[in-house]
């Protein structure tokens, strides 16, 4: 595994009428993710043009840090919480 920092851009689109509910679920993951040792930054944005569109912009210290993040209760709660709120699967890009 590499110790190279990894940038993640993840886009979530809410189903019609579910934007506020999706925001609540996504936002609950921000503060605890920022506290993780391997996190460099973890930011959530909501589109000013389409309030049902959200973007996570994250940087992690390594692939191992991402793997650990994906085992955390707050991340698992996000995955479970978005069920029924999305218009389509999220688009996740790792750079």
PDB file of N, CA and C in Angstrom:
ATOM      1  N   UNK A   1       0.824  -1.173   0.000  1.00  0.00           N
ATOM      2  CA  UNK A   1       0.000   0.000   0.000  1.00  0.00           C
ATOM      3  C   UNK A   1       0.875   1.245   0.000  1.00  0.00           C
ATOM      4  N   UNK A   2       0.441   2.229  -0.704  1.00  0.00           N
ATOM      5  CA  UNK A   2       1.191   3.461  -0.855  1.00  0.00           C
ATOM      6  C   UNK A   2       0.875   4.451   0.261  1.00  0.00           C
ATOM      7  N   UNK A   3       1.883   5.268   0.592  1.00  0.00           N
ATOM      8  CA  UNK A   3       1.673   6.354   1.548  1.00  0.00           C
ATOM      9  C   UNK A   3       1.402   7.661   0.829  1.00  0.00           C
ATOM     10  N   UNK A   4       1.023   7.585  -0.423  1.00  0.00           N
ATOM     11  CA  UNK A   4       0.708   8.771  -1.208  1.00  0.00           C
ATOM     12  C   UNK A   4      -0.677   9.275  -0.835  1.00  0.00           C
ATOM     13  N   UNK A   5      -0.825  10.588  -0.593  1.00  0.00           N
ATOM     14  CA  UNK A   5      -2.166  11.117  -0.314  1.00  0.00           C
ATOM     15  C   UNK A   5      -3.121  10.845  -1.473  1.00  0.00           C
ATOM     16  N   UNK A   6      -4.377  10.613  -1.134  1.00  0.00           N
ATOM     17  CA  UNK A   6      -5.398  10.304  -2.131  1.00  0.00           C
ATOM     18  C   UNK A   6      -6.548  11.283  -1.966  1.00  0.00           C
ATOM     19  N   UNK A   7      -6.945  11.876  -3.076  1.00  0.00           N
ATOM     20  CA  UNK A   7      -8.089  12.781  -3.121  1.00  0.00           C
ATOM     21  C   UNK A   7      -9.313  11.992  -3.562  1.00  0.00           C
ATOM     22  N   UNK A   8     -10.428  12.218  -2.876  1.00  0.00           N
ATOM     23  CA  UNK A   8     -11.694  11.598  -3.258  1.00  0.00           C
ATOM     24  C   UNK A   8     -12.697  12.703  -3.542  1.00  0.00           C
ATOM     25  N   UNK A   9     -13.380  12.571  -4.666  1.00  0.00           N
ATOM     26  CA  UNK A   9     -14.507  13.436  -4.999  1.00  0.00           C
ATOM     27  C   UNK A   9     -15.702  12.504  -5.174  1.00  0.00           C
ATOM     28  N   UNK A  10     -16.717  12.708  -4.334  1.00  0.00           N
ATOM     29  CA  UNK A  10     -17.897  11.847  -4.367  1.00  0.00           C
ATOM     30  C   UNK A  10     -19.132  12.714  -4.537  1.00  0.00           C
ATOM     31  N   UNK A  11     -19.935  12.410  -5.549  1.00  0.00           N
ATOM     32  CA  UNK A  11     -21.138  13.175  -5.842  1.00  0.00           C
ATOM     33  C   UNK A  11     -22.372  12.329  -5.524  1.00  0.00           C
ATOM     34  N   UNK A  12     -23.292  12.933  -4.788  1.00  0.00           N
ATOM     35  CA  UNK A  12     -24.539  12.284  -4.408  1.00  0.00           C
ATOM     36  C   UNK A  12     -25.701  13.117  -4.932  1.00  0.00           C
ATOM     37  N   UNK A  13     -26.650  12.485  -5.593  1.00  0.00           N
ATOM     38  CA  UNK A  13     -27.836  13.168  -6.090  1.00  0.00           C
ATOM     39  C   UNK A  13     -29.056  12.623  -5.354  1.00  0.00           C
ATOM     40  N   UNK A  14     -29.781  13.519  -4.703  1.00  0.00           N
ATOM     41  CA  UNK A  14     -30.971  13.115  -3.955  1.00  0.00           C
ATOM     42  C   UNK A  14     -32.144  12.850  -4.884  1.00  0.00           C
ATOM     43  N   UNK A  15     -32.964  11.907  -4.487  1.00  0.00           N
ATOM     44  CA  UNK A  15     -34.239  11.693  -5.178  1.00  0.00           C
ATOM     45  C   UNK A  15     -35.107  12.928  -4.943  1.00  0.00           C
ATOM     46  N   UNK A  16     -36.051  13.147  -5.823  1.00  0.00           N
ATOM     47  CA  UNK A  16     -36.936  14.310  -5.727  1.00  0.00           C
ATOM     48  C   UNK A  16     -37.564  14.399  -4.331  1.00  0.00           C
ATOM     49  N   UNK A  17     -37.416  15.572  -3.726  1.00  0.00           N
ATOM     50  CA  UNK A  17     -37.988  15.811  -2.407  1.00  0.00           C
ATOM     51  C   UNK A  17     -37.193  15.268  -1.243  1.00  0.00           C
ATOM     52  N   UNK A  18     -36.029  14.672  -1.517  1.00  0.00           N
ATOM     53  CA  UNK A  18     -35.227  14.040  -0.465  1.00  0.00           C
ATOM     54  C   UNK A  18     -33.932  14.809  -0.159  1.00  0.00           C
ATOM     55  N   UNK A  19     -33.753  16.001  -0.728  1.00  0.00           N
ATOM     56  CA  UNK A  19     -32.509  16.750  -0.567  1.00  0.00           C
ATOM     57  C   UNK A  19     -32.148  17.060   0.875  1.00  0.00           C
ATOM     58  N   UNK A  20     -33.099  17.538   1.641  1.00  0.00           N
ATOM     59  CA  UNK A  20     -32.801  17.882   3.033  1.00  0.00           C
ATOM     60  C   UNK A  20     -32.490  16.652   3.867  1.00  0.00           C
ATOM     61  N   UNK A  21     -33.206  15.576   3.645  1.00  0.00           N
ATOM     62  CA  UNK A  21     -32.942  14.329   4.366  1.00  0.00           C
ATOM     63  C   UNK A  21     -31.562  13.789   4.011  1.00  0.00           C
ATOM     64  N   UNK A  22     -31.202  13.842   2.735  1.00  0.00           N
ATOM     65  CA  UNK A  22     -29.881  13.377   2.322  1.00  0.00           C
ATOM     66  C   UNK A  22     -28.792  14.244   2.935  1.00  0.00           C
ATOM     67  N   UNK A  23     -28.999  15.542   2.944  1.00  0.00           N
ATOM     68  CA  UNK A  23     -28.013  16.440   3.556  1.00  0.00           C
ATOM     69  C   UNK A  23     -27.766  16.049   5.016  1.00  0.00           C
ATOM     70  N   UNK A  24     -28.808  15.772   5.759  1.00  0.00           N
ATOM     71  CA  UNK A  24     -28.656  15.405   7.172  1.00  0.00           C
ATOM     72  C   UNK A  24     -27.799  14.146   7.324  1.00  0.00           C
ATOM     73  N   UNK A  25     -28.062  13.153   6.492  1.00  0.00           N
ATOM     74  CA  UNK A  25     -27.300  11.901   6.560  1.00  0.00           C
ATOM     75  C   UNK A  25     -25.832  12.147   6.208  1.00  0.00           C
ATOM     76  N   UNK A  26     -25.591  12.855   5.119  1.00  0.00           N
ATOM     77  CA  UNK A  26     -24.217  13.107   4.681  1.00  0.00           C
ATOM     78  C   UNK A  26     -23.463  13.961   5.690  1.00  0.00           C
ATOM     79  N   UNK A  27     -24.113  14.978   6.203  1.00  0.00           N
ATOM     80  CA  UNK A  27     -23.450  15.918   7.108  1.00  0.00           C
ATOM     81  C   UNK A  27     -23.035  15.260   8.428  1.00  0.00           C
ATOM     82  N   UNK A  28     -23.758  14.245   8.875  1.00  0.00           N
ATOM     83  CA  UNK A  28     -23.408  13.537  10.114  1.00  0.00           C
ATOM     84  C   UNK A  28     -22.046  12.850  10.032  1.00  0.00           C
ATOM     85  N   UNK A  29     -21.554  12.629   8.838  1.00  0.00           N
ATOM     86  CA  UNK A  29     -20.271  11.940   8.654  1.00  0.00           C
ATOM     87  C   UNK A  29     -19.087  12.912   8.666  1.00  0.00           C
ATOM     88  N   UNK A  30     -19.333  14.195   8.517  1.00  0.00           N
ATOM     89  CA  UNK A  30     -18.253  15.172   8.355  1.00  0.00           C
ATOM     90  C   UNK A  30     -17.391  15.295   9.607  1.00  0.00           C
ATOM     91  N   UNK A  31     -17.957  15.670  10.731  1.00  0.00           N
ATOM     92  CA  UNK A  31     -17.160  15.932  11.943  1.00  0.00           C
ATOM     93  C   UNK A  31     -16.338  14.715  12.389  1.00  0.00           C
ATOM     94  N   UNK A  32     -16.943  13.512  12.488  1.00  0.00           N
ATOM     95  CA  UNK A  32     -16.120  12.378  12.911  1.00  0.00           C
ATOM     96  C   UNK A  32     -15.049  11.986  11.886  1.00  0.00           C
ATOM     97  N   UNK A  33     -15.318  12.194  10.611  1.00  0.00           N
ATOM     98  CA  UNK A  33     -14.314  11.875   9.585  1.00  0.00           C
ATOM     99  C   UNK A  33     -13.112  12.809   9.703  1.00  0.00           C
ATOM    100  N   UNK A  34     -13.372  14.075  10.002  1.00  0.00           N
ATOM    101  CA  UNK A  34     -12.285  15.042  10.165  1.00  0.00           C
ATOM    102  C   UNK A  34     -11.381  14.698  11.339  1.00  0.00           C
ATOM    103  N   UNK A  35     -11.903  13.967  12.319  1.00  0.00           N
ATOM    104  CA  UNK A  35     -11.119  13.592  13.496  1.00  0.00           C
ATOM    105  C   UNK A  35     -10.247  12.363  13.266  1.00  0.00           C
ATOM    106  N   UNK A  36     -10.475  11.655  12.176  1.00  0.00           N
ATOM    107  CA  UNK A  36      -9.677  10.459  11.912  1.00  0.00           C
ATOM    108  C   UNK A  36      -8.223  10.847  11.642  1.00  0.00           C
ATOM    109  N   UNK A  37      -7.314  10.060  12.178  1.00  0.00           N
ATOM    110  CA  UNK A  37      -5.893  10.357  12.064  1.00  0.00           C
ATOM    111  C   UNK A  37      -5.420  10.467  10.622  1.00  0.00           C
ATOM    112  N   UNK A  38      -5.952   9.665   9.728  1.00  0.00           N
ATOM    113  CA  UNK A  38      -5.512   9.660   8.341  1.00  0.00           C
ATOM    114  C   UNK A  38      -6.153  10.709   7.464  1.00  0.00           C
ATOM    115  N   UNK A  39      -7.035  11.535   8.031  1.00  0.00           N
ATOM    116  CA  UNK A  39      -7.731  12.546   7.237  1.00  0.00           C
ATOM    117  C   UNK A  39      -6.935  13.832   7.139  1.00  0.00           C
ATOM    118  N   UNK A  40      -6.852  14.384   5.939  1.00  0.00           N
ATOM    119  CA  UNK A  40      -6.233  15.686   5.707  1.00  0.00           C
ATOM    120  C   UNK A  40      -7.324  16.746   5.674  1.00  0.00           C
ATOM    121  N   UNK A  41      -8.371  16.506   4.914  1.00  0.00           N
ATOM    122  CA  UNK A  41      -9.565  17.348   4.933  1.00  0.00           C
ATOM    123  C   UNK A  41     -10.752  16.555   4.440  1.00  0.00           C
ATOM    124  N   UNK A  42     -11.945  17.001   4.856  1.00  0.00           N
ATOM    125  CA  UNK A  42     -13.180  16.290   4.535  1.00  0.00           C
ATOM    126  C   UNK A  42     -14.279  17.335   4.495  1.00  0.00           C
ATOM    127  N   UNK A  43     -14.698  17.717   3.316  1.00  0.00           N
ATOM    128  CA  UNK A  43     -15.656  18.800   3.159  1.00  0.00           C
ATOM    129  C   UNK A  43     -16.865  18.344   2.351  1.00  0.00           C
ATOM    130  N   UNK A  44     -18.033  18.820   2.765  1.00  0.00           N
ATOM    131  CA  UNK A  44     -19.291  18.533   2.085  1.00  0.00           C
ATOM    132  C   UNK A  44     -19.827  19.824   1.507  1.00  0.00           C
ATOM    133  N   UNK A  45     -20.221  19.790   0.249  1.00  0.00           N
ATOM    134  CA  UNK A  45     -20.771  20.958  -0.446  1.00  0.00           C
ATOM    135  C   UNK A  45     -22.150  20.610  -0.985  1.00  0.00           C
ATOM    136  N   UNK A  46     -23.014  21.626  -1.019  1.00  0.00           N
ATOM    137  CA  UNK A  46     -24.345  21.492  -1.615  1.00  0.00           C
ATOM    138  C   UNK A  46     -24.422  22.489  -2.761  1.00  0.00           C
ATOM    139  N   UNK A  47     -24.858  22.033  -3.911  1.00  0.00           N
ATOM    140  CA  UNK A  47     -24.933  22.888  -5.088  1.00  0.00           C
ATOM    141  C   UNK A  47     -25.853  24.081  -4.843  1.00  0.00           C
ATOM    142  N   UNK A  48     -25.416  25.251  -5.303  1.00  0.00           N
ATOM    143  CA  UNK A  48     -26.269  26.443  -5.218  1.00  0.00           C
ATOM    144  C   UNK A  48     -27.265  26.474  -6.377  1.00  0.00           C
ATOM    145  N   UNK A  49     -27.034  25.664  -7.400  1.00  0.00           N
ATOM    146  CA  UNK A  49     -27.916  25.613  -8.567  1.00  0.00           C
ATOM    147  C   UNK A  49     -28.933  24.475  -8.489  1.00  0.00           C
ATOM    148  N   UNK A  50     -28.601  23.424  -7.733  1.00  0.00           N
ATOM    149  CA  UNK A  50     -29.474  22.260  -7.615  1.00  0.00           C
ATOM    150  C   UNK A  50     -29.341  21.742  -6.185  1.00  0.00           C
ATOM    151  N   UNK A  51     -30.291  22.072  -5.334  1.00  0.00           N
ATOM    152  CA  UNK A  51     -30.184  21.737  -3.909  1.00  0.00           C
ATOM    153  C   UNK A  51     -30.277  20.241  -3.624  1.00  0.00           C
ATOM    154  N   UNK A  52     -30.487  19.431  -4.648  1.00  0.00           N
ATOM    155  CA  UNK A  52     -30.492  17.977  -4.489  1.00  0.00           C
ATOM    156  C   UNK A  52     -29.148  17.344  -4.851  1.00  0.00           C
ATOM    157  N   UNK A  53     -28.139  18.161  -5.127  1.00  0.00           N
ATOM    158  CA  UNK A  53     -26.825  17.669  -5.542  1.00  0.00           C
ATOM    159  C   UNK A  53     -25.772  18.027  -4.494  1.00  0.00           C
ATOM    160  N   UNK A  54     -24.999  17.007  -4.072  1.00  0.00           N
ATOM    161  CA  UNK A  54     -23.992  17.159  -3.017  1.00  0.00           C
ATOM    162  C   UNK A  54     -22.650  16.614  -3.488  1.00  0.00           C
ATOM    163  N   UNK A  55     -21.592  17.181  -2.940  1.00  0.00           N
ATOM    164  CA  UNK A  55     -20.249  16.752  -3.306  1.00  0.00           C
ATOM    165  C   UNK A  55     -19.383  16.683  -2.062  1.00  0.00           C
ATOM    166  N   UNK A  56     -18.752  15.536  -1.861  1.00  0.00           N
ATOM    167  CA  UNK A  56     -17.710  15.396  -0.847  1.00  0.00           C
ATOM    168  C   UNK A  56     -16.373  15.627  -1.537  1.00  0.00           C
ATOM    169  N   UNK A  57     -15.515  16.409  -0.907  1.00  0.00           N
ATOM    170  CA  UNK A  57     -14.141  16.632  -1.358  1.00  0.00           C
ATOM    171  C   UNK A  57     -13.272  16.255  -0.170  1.00  0.00           C
ATOM    172  N   UNK A  58     -12.508  15.172  -0.337  1.00  0.00           N
ATOM    173  CA  UNK A  58     -11.753  14.605   0.777  1.00  0.00           C
ATOM    174  C   UNK A  58     -10.314  14.355   0.355  1.00  0.00           C
ATOM    175  N   UNK A  59      -9.397  14.476   1.297  1.00  0.00           N
ATOM    176  CA  UNK A  59      -8.029  14.027   1.077  1.00  0.00           C
ATOM    177  C   UNK A  59      -7.634  13.170   2.272  1.00  0.00           C
ATOM    178  N   UNK A  60      -7.045  12.037   1.959  1.00  0.00           N
ATOM    179  CA  UNK A  60      -6.588  11.077   2.963  1.00  0.00           C
ATOM    180  C   UNK A  60      -5.092  10.873   2.802  1.00  0.00           C
ATOM    181  N   UNK A  61      -4.405  10.582   3.892  1.00  0.00           N
ATOM    182  CA  UNK A  61      -2.948  10.439   3.881  1.00  0.00           C
ATOM    183  C   UNK A  61      -2.470   9.232   3.091  1.00  0.00           C
ATOM    184  N   UNK A  62      -3.322   8.212   2.973  1.00  0.00           N
ATOM    185  CA  UNK A  62      -2.905   6.984   2.293  1.00  0.00           C
ATOM    186  C   UNK A  62      -4.124   6.115   1.986  1.00  0.00           C
ATOM    187  N   UNK A  63      -3.882   5.091   1.195  1.00  0.00           N
ATOM    188  CA  UNK A  63      -4.941   4.113   0.917  1.00  0.00           C
ATOM    189  C   UNK A  63      -5.352   3.399   2.199  1.00  0.00           C
ATOM    190  N   UNK A  64      -4.389   3.169   3.082  1.00  0.00           N
ATOM    191  CA  UNK A  64      -4.703   2.518   4.361  1.00  0.00           C
ATOM    192  C   UNK A  64      -5.643   3.379   5.194  1.00  0.00           C
ATOM    193  N   UNK A  65      -5.480   4.687   5.138  1.00  0.00           N
ATOM    194  CA  UNK A  65      -6.360   5.595   5.878  1.00  0.00           C
ATOM    195  C   UNK A  65      -7.788   5.511   5.348  1.00  0.00           C
ATOM    196  N   UNK A  66      -7.923   5.375   4.037  1.00  0.00           N
ATOM    197  CA  UNK A  66      -9.258   5.230   3.439  1.00  0.00           C
ATOM    198  C   UNK A  66      -9.886   3.909   3.857  1.00  0.00           C
ATOM    199  N   UNK A  67      -9.095   2.853   3.832  1.00  0.00           N
ATOM    200  CA  UNK A  67      -9.602   1.542   4.245  1.00  0.00           C
ATOM    201  C   UNK A  67     -10.097   1.582   5.687  1.00  0.00           C
ATOM    202  N   UNK A  68      -9.355   2.249   6.563  1.00  0.00           N
ATOM    203  CA  UNK A  68      -9.773   2.374   7.953  1.00  0.00           C
ATOM    204  C   UNK A  68     -11.051   3.213   8.060  1.00  0.00           C
ATOM    205  N   UNK A  69     -11.117   4.306   7.298  1.00  0.00           N
ATOM    206  CA  UNK A  69     -12.305   5.157   7.283  1.00  0.00           C
ATOM    207  C   UNK A  69     -13.545   4.348   6.924  1.00  0.00           C
ATOM    208  N   UNK A  70     -13.413   3.478   5.962  1.00  0.00           N
ATOM    209  CA  UNK A  70     -14.555   2.696   5.488  1.00  0.00           C
ATOM    210  C   UNK A  70     -15.036   1.665   6.507  1.00  0.00           C
ATOM    211  N   UNK A  71     -14.287   1.447   7.583  1.00  0.00           N
ATOM    212  CA  UNK A  71     -14.713   0.528   8.648  1.00  0.00           C
ATOM    213  C   UNK A  71     -15.355   1.263   9.816  1.00  0.00           C
ATOM    214  N   UNK A  72     -15.332   2.584   9.799  1.00  0.00           N
ATOM    215  CA  UNK A  72     -15.814   3.378  10.929  1.00  0.00           C
ATOM    216  C   UNK A  72     -17.340   3.402  11.006  1.00  0.00           C
ATOM    217  N   UNK A  73     -17.882   3.455  12.219  1.00  0.00           N
ATOM    218  CA  UNK A  73     -19.339   3.469  12.382  1.00  0.00           C
ATOM    219  C   UNK A  73     -20.024   4.636  11.660  1.00  0.00           C
ATOM    220  N   UNK A  74     -19.416   5.812  11.652  1.00  0.00           N
ATOM    221  CA  UNK A  74     -20.044   6.956  10.988  1.00  0.00           C
ATOM    222  C   UNK A  74     -20.103   6.774   9.475  1.00  0.00           C
ATOM    223  N   UNK A  75     -19.104   6.110   8.896  1.00  0.00           N
ATOM    224  CA  UNK A  75     -19.135   5.843   7.455  1.00  0.00           C
ATOM    225  C   UNK A  75     -20.188   4.777   7.136  1.00  0.00           C
ATOM    226  N   UNK A  76     -20.253   3.740   7.958  1.00  0.00           N
ATOM    227  CA  UNK A  76     -21.258   2.694   7.753  1.00  0.00           C
ATOM    228  C   UNK A  76     -22.668   3.262   7.916  1.00  0.00           C
ATOM    229  N   UNK A  77     -22.836   4.199   8.852  1.00  0.00           N
ATOM    230  CA  UNK A  77     -24.138   4.846   9.040  1.00  0.00           C
ATOM    231  C   UNK A  77     -24.517   5.668   7.816  1.00  0.00           C
ATOM    232  N   UNK A  78     -23.538   6.313   7.186  1.00  0.00           N
ATOM    233  CA  UNK A  78     -23.798   7.066   5.957  1.00  0.00           C
ATOM    234  C   UNK A  78     -24.305   6.124   4.870  1.00  0.00           C
ATOM    235  N   UNK A  79     -23.615   5.014   4.683  1.00  0.00           N
ATOM    236  CA  UNK A  79     -24.025   4.063   3.644  1.00  0.00           C
ATOM    237  C   UNK A  79     -25.437   3.544   3.886  1.00  0.00           C
ATOM    238  N   UNK A  80     -25.749   3.227   5.134  1.00  0.00           N
ATOM    239  CA  UNK A  80     -27.080   2.725   5.453  1.00  0.00           C
ATOM    240  C   UNK A  80     -28.127   3.839   5.347  1.00  0.00           C
ATOM    241  N   UNK A  81     -27.745   5.041   5.727  1.00  0.00           N
ATOM    242  CA  UNK A  81     -28.680   6.154   5.779  1.00  0.00           C
ATOM    243  C   UNK A  81     -29.123   6.689   4.437  1.00  0.00           C
ATOM    244  N   UNK A  82     -28.294   6.519   3.405  1.00  0.00           N
ATOM    245  CA  UNK A  82     -28.665   7.053   2.089  1.00  0.00           C
ATOM    246  C   UNK A  82     -29.653   6.149   1.352  1.00  0.00           C
ATOM    247  N   UNK A  83     -29.867   4.960   1.876  1.00  0.00           N
ATOM    248  CA  UNK A  83     -30.794   4.029   1.243  1.00  0.00           C
ATOM    249  C   UNK A  83     -32.173   4.672   1.119  1.00  0.00           C
ATOM    250  N   UNK A  84     -32.688   4.719  -0.093  1.00  0.00           N
ATOM    251  CA  UNK A  84     -33.994   5.294  -0.356  1.00  0.00           C
ATOM    252  C   UNK A  84     -33.998   6.797  -0.573  1.00  0.00           C
ATOM    253  N   UNK A  85     -32.825   7.431  -0.451  1.00  0.00           N
ATOM    254  CA  UNK A  85     -32.740   8.884  -0.608  1.00  0.00           C
ATOM    255  C   UNK A  85     -32.085   9.317  -1.914  1.00  0.00           C
ATOM    256  N   UNK A  86     -31.466   8.388  -2.633  1.00  0.00           N
ATOM    257  CA  UNK A  86     -30.681   8.738  -3.817  1.00  0.00           C
ATOM    258  C   UNK A  86     -31.457   8.568  -5.122  1.00  0.00           C
ATOM    259  N   UNK A  87     -31.192   9.472  -6.058  1.00  0.00           N
ATOM    260  CA  UNK A  87     -31.757   9.368  -7.402  1.00  0.00           C
ATOM    261  C   UNK A  87     -30.988   8.353  -8.233  1.00  0.00           C
ATOM    262  N   UNK A  88     -29.710   8.166  -7.890  1.00  0.00           N
ATOM    263  CA  UNK A  88     -28.811   7.248  -8.605  1.00  0.00           C
ATOM    264  C   UNK A  88     -27.664   6.899  -7.664  1.00  0.00           C
ATOM    265  N   UNK A  89     -26.920   5.848  -7.958  1.00  0.00           N
ATOM    266  CA  UNK A  89     -25.754   5.544  -7.117  1.00  0.00           C
ATOM    267  C   UNK A  89     -24.776   6.726  -7.118  1.00  0.00           C
ATOM    268  N   UNK A  90     -24.061   6.922  -6.006  1.00  0.00           N
ATOM    269  CA  UNK A  90     -23.079   8.014  -5.979  1.00  0.00           C
ATOM    270  C   UNK A  90     -21.960   7.768  -6.986  1.00  0.00           C
ATOM    271  N   UNK A  91     -21.377   8.851  -7.454  1.00  0.00           N
ATOM    272  CA  UNK A  91     -20.217   8.769  -8.343  1.00  0.00           C
ATOM    273  C   UNK A  91     -19.003   9.113  -7.505  1.00  0.00           C
ATOM    274  N   UNK A  92     -18.087   8.144  -7.363  1.00  0.00           N
ATOM    275  CA  UNK A  92     -16.925   8.320  -6.500  1.00  0.00           C
ATOM    276  C   UNK A  92     -15.663   8.185  -7.339  1.00  0.00           C
ATOM    277  N   UNK A  93     -14.828   9.216  -7.263  1.00  0.00           N
ATOM    278  CA  UNK A  93     -13.572   9.227  -8.005  1.00  0.00           C
ATOM    279  C   UNK A  93     -12.424   9.395  -7.033  1.00  0.00           C
ATOM    280  N   UNK A  94     -11.427   8.512  -7.149  1.00  0.00           N
ATOM    281  CA  UNK A  94     -10.210   8.611  -6.334  1.00  0.00           C
ATOM    282  C   UNK A  94      -9.068   9.055  -7.240  1.00  0.00           C
ATOM    283  N   UNK A  95      -8.373  10.073  -6.798  1.00  0.00           N
ATOM    284  CA  UNK A  95      -7.281  10.631  -7.606  1.00  0.00           C
ATOM    285  C   UNK A  95      -5.988  10.568  -6.812  1.00  0.00           C
TER     286      UNK A  95
END
